[in-house]
PDB file of C-alpha atoms in Angstrom:
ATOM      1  CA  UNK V   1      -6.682  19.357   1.671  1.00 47.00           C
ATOM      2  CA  UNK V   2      -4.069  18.873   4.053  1.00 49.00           C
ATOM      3  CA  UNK V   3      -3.877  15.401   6.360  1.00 48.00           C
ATOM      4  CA  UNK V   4      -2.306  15.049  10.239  1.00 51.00           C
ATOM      5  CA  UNK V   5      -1.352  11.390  10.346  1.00 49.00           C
ATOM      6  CA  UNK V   6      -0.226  10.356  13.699  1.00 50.00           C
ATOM      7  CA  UNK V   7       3.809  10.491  14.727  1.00 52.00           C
ATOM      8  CA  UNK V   8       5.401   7.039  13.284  1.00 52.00           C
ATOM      9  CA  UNK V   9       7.778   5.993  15.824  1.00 53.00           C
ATOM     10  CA  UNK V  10      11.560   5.381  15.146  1.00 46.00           C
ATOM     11  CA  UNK V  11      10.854   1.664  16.114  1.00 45.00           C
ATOM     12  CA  UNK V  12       8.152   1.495  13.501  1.00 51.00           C
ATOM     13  CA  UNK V  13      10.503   2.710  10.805  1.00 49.00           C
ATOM     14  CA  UNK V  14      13.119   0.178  12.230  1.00 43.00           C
ATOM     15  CA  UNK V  15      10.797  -2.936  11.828  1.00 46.00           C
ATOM     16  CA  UNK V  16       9.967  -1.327   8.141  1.00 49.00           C
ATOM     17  CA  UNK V  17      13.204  -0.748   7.294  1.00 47.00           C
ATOM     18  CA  UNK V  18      14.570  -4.896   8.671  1.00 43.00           C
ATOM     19  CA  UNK V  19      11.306  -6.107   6.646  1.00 46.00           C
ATOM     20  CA  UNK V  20      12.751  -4.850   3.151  1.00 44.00           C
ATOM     21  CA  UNK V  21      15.776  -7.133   3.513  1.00 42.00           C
ATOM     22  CA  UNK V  22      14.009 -10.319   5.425  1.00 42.00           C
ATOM     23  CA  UNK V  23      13.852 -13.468   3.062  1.00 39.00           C
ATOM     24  CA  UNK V  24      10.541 -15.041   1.844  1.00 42.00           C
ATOM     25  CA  UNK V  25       9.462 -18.213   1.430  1.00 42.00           C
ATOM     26  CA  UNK V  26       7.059 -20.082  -0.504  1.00 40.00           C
ATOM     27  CA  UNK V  27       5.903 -23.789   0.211  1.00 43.00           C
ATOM     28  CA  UNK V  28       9.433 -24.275   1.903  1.00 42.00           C
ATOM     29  CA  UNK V  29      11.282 -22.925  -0.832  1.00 52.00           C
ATOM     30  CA  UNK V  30      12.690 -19.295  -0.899  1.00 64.00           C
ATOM     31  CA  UNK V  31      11.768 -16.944  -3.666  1.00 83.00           C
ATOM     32  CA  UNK V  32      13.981 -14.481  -4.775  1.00 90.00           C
ATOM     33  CA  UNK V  33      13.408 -10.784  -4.867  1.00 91.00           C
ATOM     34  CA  UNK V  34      14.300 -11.338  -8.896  1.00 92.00           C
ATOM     35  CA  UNK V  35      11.474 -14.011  -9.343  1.00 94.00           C
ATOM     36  CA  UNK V  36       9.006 -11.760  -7.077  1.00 95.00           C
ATOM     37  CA  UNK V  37       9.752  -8.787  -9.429  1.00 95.00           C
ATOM     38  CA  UNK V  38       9.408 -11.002 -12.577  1.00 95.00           C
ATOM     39  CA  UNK V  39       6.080 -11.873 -11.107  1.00 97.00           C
ATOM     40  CA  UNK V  40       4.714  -8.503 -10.037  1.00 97.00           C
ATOM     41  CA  UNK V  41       6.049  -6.154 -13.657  1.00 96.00           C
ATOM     42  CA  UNK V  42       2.773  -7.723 -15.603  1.00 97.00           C
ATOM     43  CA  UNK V  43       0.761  -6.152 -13.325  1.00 98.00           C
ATOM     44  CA  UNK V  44       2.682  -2.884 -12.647  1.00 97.00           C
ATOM     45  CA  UNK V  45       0.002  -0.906 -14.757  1.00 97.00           C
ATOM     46  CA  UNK V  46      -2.981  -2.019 -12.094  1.00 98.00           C
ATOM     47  CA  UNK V  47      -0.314  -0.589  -9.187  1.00 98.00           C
ATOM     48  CA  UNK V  48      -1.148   3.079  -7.664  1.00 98.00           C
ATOM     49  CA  UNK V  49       2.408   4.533  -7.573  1.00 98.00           C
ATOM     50  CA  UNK V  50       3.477   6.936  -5.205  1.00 98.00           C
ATOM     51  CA  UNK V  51       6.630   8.792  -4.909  1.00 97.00           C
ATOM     52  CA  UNK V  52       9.332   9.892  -7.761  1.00 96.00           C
ATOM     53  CA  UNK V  53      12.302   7.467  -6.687  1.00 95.00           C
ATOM     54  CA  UNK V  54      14.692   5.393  -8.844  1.00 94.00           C
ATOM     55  CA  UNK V  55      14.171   2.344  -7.060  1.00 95.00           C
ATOM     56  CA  UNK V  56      10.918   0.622  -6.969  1.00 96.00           C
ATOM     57  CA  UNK V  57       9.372  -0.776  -3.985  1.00 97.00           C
ATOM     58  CA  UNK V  58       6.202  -3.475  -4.211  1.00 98.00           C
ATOM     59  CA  UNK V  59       3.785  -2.630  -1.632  1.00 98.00           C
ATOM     60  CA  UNK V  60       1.171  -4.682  -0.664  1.00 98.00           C
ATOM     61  CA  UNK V  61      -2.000  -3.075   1.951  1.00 98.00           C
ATOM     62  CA  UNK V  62      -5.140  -3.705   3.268  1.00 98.00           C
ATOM     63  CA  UNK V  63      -6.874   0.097   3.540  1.00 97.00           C
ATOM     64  CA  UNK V  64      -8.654  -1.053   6.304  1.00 96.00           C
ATOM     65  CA  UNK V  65      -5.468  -2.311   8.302  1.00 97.00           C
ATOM     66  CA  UNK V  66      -4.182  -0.447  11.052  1.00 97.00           C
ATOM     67  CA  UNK V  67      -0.730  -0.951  10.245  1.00 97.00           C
ATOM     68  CA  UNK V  68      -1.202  -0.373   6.203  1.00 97.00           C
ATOM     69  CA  UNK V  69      -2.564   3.086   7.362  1.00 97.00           C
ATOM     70  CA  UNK V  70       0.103   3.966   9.439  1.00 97.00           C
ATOM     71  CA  UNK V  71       2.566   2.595   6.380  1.00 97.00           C
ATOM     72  CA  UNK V  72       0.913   5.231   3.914  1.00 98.00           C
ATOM     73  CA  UNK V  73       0.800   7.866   6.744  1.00 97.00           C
ATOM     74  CA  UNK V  74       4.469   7.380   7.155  1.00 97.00           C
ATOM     75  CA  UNK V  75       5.346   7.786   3.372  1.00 97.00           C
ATOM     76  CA  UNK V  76       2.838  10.630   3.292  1.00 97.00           C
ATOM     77  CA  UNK V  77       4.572  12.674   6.286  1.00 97.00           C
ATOM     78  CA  UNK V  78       8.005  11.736   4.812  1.00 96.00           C
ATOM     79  CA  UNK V  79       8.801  13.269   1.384  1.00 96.00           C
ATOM     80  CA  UNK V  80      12.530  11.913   1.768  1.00 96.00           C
ATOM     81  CA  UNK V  81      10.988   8.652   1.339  1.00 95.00           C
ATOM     82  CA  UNK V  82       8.676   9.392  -1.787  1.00 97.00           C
ATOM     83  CA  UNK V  83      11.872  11.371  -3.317  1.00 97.00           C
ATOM     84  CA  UNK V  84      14.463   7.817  -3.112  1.00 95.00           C
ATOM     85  CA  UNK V  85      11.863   5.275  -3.394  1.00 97.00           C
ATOM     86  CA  UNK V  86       8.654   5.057  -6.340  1.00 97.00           C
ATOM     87  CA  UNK V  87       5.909   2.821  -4.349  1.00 98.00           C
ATOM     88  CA  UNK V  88       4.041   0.633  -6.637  1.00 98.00           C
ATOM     89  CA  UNK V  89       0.964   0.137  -4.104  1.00 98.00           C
ATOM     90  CA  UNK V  90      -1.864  -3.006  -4.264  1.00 98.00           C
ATOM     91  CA  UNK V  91      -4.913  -3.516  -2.165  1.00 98.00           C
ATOM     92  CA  UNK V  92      -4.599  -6.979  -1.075  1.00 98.00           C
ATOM     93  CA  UNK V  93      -7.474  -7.782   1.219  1.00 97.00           C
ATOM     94  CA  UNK V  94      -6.772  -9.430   4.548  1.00 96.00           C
ATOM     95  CA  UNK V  95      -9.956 -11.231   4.888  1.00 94.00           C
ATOM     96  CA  UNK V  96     -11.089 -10.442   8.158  1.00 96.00           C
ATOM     97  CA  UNK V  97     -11.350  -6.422   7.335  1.00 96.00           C
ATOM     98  CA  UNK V  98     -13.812  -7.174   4.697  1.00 95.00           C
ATOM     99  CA  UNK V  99     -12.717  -4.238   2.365  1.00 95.00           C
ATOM    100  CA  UNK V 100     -12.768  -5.891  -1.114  1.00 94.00           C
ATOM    101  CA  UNK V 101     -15.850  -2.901  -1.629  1.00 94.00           C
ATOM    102  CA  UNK V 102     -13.400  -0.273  -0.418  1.00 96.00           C
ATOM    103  CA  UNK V 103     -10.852  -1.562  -2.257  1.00 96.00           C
ATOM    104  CA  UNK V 104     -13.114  -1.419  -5.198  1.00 96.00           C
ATOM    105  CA  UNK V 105     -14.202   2.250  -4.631  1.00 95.00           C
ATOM    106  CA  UNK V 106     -10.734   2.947  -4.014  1.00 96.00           C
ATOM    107  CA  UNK V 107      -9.708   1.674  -7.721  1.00 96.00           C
ATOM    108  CA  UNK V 108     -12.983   2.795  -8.747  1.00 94.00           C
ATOM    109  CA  UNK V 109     -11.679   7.051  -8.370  1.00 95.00           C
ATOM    110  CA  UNK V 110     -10.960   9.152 -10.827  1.00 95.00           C
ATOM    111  CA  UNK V 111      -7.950   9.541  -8.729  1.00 97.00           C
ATOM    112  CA  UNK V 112      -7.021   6.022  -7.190  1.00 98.00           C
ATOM    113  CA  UNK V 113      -3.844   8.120  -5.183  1.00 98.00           C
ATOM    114  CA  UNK V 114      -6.387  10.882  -4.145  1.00 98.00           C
ATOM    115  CA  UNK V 115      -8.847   8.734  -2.834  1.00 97.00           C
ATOM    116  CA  UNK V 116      -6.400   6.115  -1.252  1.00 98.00           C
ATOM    117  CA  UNK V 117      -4.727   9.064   0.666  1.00 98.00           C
ATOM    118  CA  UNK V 118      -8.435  10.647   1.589  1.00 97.00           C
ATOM    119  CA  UNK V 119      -9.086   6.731   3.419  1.00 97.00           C
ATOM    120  CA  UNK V 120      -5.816   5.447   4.700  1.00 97.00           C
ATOM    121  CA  UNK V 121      -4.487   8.984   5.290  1.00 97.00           C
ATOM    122  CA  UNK V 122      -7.337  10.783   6.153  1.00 95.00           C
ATOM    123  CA  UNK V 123      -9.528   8.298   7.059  1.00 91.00           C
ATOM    124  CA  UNK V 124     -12.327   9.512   5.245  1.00 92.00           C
ATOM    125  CA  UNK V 125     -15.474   7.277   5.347  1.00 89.00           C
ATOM    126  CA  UNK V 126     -16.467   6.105   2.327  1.00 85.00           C
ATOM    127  CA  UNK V 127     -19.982   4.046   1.702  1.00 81.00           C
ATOM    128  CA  UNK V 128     -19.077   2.105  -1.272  1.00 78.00           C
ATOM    129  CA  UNK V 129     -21.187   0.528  -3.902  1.00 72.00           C
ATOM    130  CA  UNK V 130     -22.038  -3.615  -2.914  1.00 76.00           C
ATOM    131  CA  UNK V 131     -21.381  -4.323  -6.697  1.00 83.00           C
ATOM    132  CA  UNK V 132     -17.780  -3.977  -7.821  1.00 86.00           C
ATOM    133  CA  UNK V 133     -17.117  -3.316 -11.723  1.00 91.00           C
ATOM    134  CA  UNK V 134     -16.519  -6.007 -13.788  1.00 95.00           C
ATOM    135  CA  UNK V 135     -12.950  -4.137 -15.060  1.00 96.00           C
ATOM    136  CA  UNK V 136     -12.323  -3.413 -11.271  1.00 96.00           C
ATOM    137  CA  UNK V 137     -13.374  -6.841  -9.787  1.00 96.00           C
ATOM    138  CA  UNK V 138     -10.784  -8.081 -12.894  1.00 97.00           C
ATOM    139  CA  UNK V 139      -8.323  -5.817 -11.864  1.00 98.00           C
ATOM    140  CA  UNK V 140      -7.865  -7.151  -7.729  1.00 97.00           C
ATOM    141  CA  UNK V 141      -8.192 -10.825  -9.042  1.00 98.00           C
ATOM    142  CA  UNK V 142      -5.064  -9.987 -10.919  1.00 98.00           C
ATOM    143  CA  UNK V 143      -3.429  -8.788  -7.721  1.00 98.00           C
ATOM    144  CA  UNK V 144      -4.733 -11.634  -5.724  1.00 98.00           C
ATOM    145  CA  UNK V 145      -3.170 -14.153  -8.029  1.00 98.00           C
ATOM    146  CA  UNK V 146      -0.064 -12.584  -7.950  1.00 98.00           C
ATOM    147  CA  UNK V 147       0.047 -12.338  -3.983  1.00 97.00           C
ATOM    148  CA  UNK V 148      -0.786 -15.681  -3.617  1.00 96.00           C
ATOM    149  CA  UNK V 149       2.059 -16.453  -6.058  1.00 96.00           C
ATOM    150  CA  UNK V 150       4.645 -14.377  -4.034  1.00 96.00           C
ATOM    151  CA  UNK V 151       3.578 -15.791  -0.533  1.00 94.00           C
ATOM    152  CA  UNK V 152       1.994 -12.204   0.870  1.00 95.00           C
ATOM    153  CA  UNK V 153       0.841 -13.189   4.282  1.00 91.00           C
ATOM    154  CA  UNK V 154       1.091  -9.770   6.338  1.00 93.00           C
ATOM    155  CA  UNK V 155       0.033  -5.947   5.302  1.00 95.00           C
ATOM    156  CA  UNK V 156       1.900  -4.038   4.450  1.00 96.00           C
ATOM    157  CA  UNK V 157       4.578  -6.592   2.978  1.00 97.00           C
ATOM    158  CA  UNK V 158       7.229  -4.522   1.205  1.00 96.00           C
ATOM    159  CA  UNK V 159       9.489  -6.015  -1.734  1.00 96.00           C
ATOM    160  CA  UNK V 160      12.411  -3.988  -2.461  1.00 94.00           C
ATOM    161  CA  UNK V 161      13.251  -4.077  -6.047  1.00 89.00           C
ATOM    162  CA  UNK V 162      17.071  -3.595  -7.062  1.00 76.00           C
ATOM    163  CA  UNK V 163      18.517  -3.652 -10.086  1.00 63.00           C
ATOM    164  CA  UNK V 164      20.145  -6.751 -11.299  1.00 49.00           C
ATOM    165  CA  UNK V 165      23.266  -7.369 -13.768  1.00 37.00           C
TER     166      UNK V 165
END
């Protein structure tokens, strides 16, 4: 199946580009990229990667958001992209999209990167179960704990991870 995702302009990829190097702060204090990291590898395994890069980038969407969609449209038109960076992707849900059922049926796939791409790509319709699994519902309160931890306030919030001496 093959998807047309909208032109992403060279403004867009500006903005995305100046948000991988912005600092962040937490209750007034800033957190390092190293303490972010430290915070996000425990739940790397729960993380849909995308792309075969050496350095990892912490993604953090809403598959309803307009702007997470164009995000994965982008990496999905630009192969560049998925070839330098590995995207370790979470469905964070900005509250006022009311996806936490998508974002269940999403995890739910046999294929989490199929069926991610299929919505926020796409934008297939999905009709997802009202009851998320136990495993699943486990499985985004992970994510939101770690989220909340980092400070994620905006989709999709980007955390470039380098390596460190």
């Amino acid at each position: 199946m093959i998807y047309r995702a909208k032109p992403i302009s060279y403004l867009m990829l500006l903005l995305l580009s100046l948000w991988f190097f912005t600092s962040i702060k937490v209750e007034g204090k800033e957190l390092s990229t190293k303490k972010m990291v430290a915070l996000l590898q425990p739940i790397e395994h729960h993380a849909i990667q995308y792309g075969e890069g050496d350095i990892k980038v912490y993604v953090f969407v809403d598959p309803k958001c307009p702007h997470s969609r164009d995000f994965i449209s982008m990496l999905f038109e630009n192969q560049k992209m998925r070839t330098i960076y590995r995207y370790y992707i979470y469905f964070y849900e900005l509250k006022r999209f009311k996806s936490h059922t998508l974002i269940g049926a999403i995890y739910s796939a046999p294929s989490p990167l199929q069926r991610m791409l299929e919505v926020m790509v796409g934008k297939k319709e999905l009709n997802p179960a009202q009851d998320v699994e136990l495993k699943i519902e486990e499985k985004i309160d992970d994510i939101n704990q770690v989220a909340e931890q980092i400070g994620v306030s905006k989709r999709p919030y980007l955390i470039v991870a380098k390596e460190w001496d």
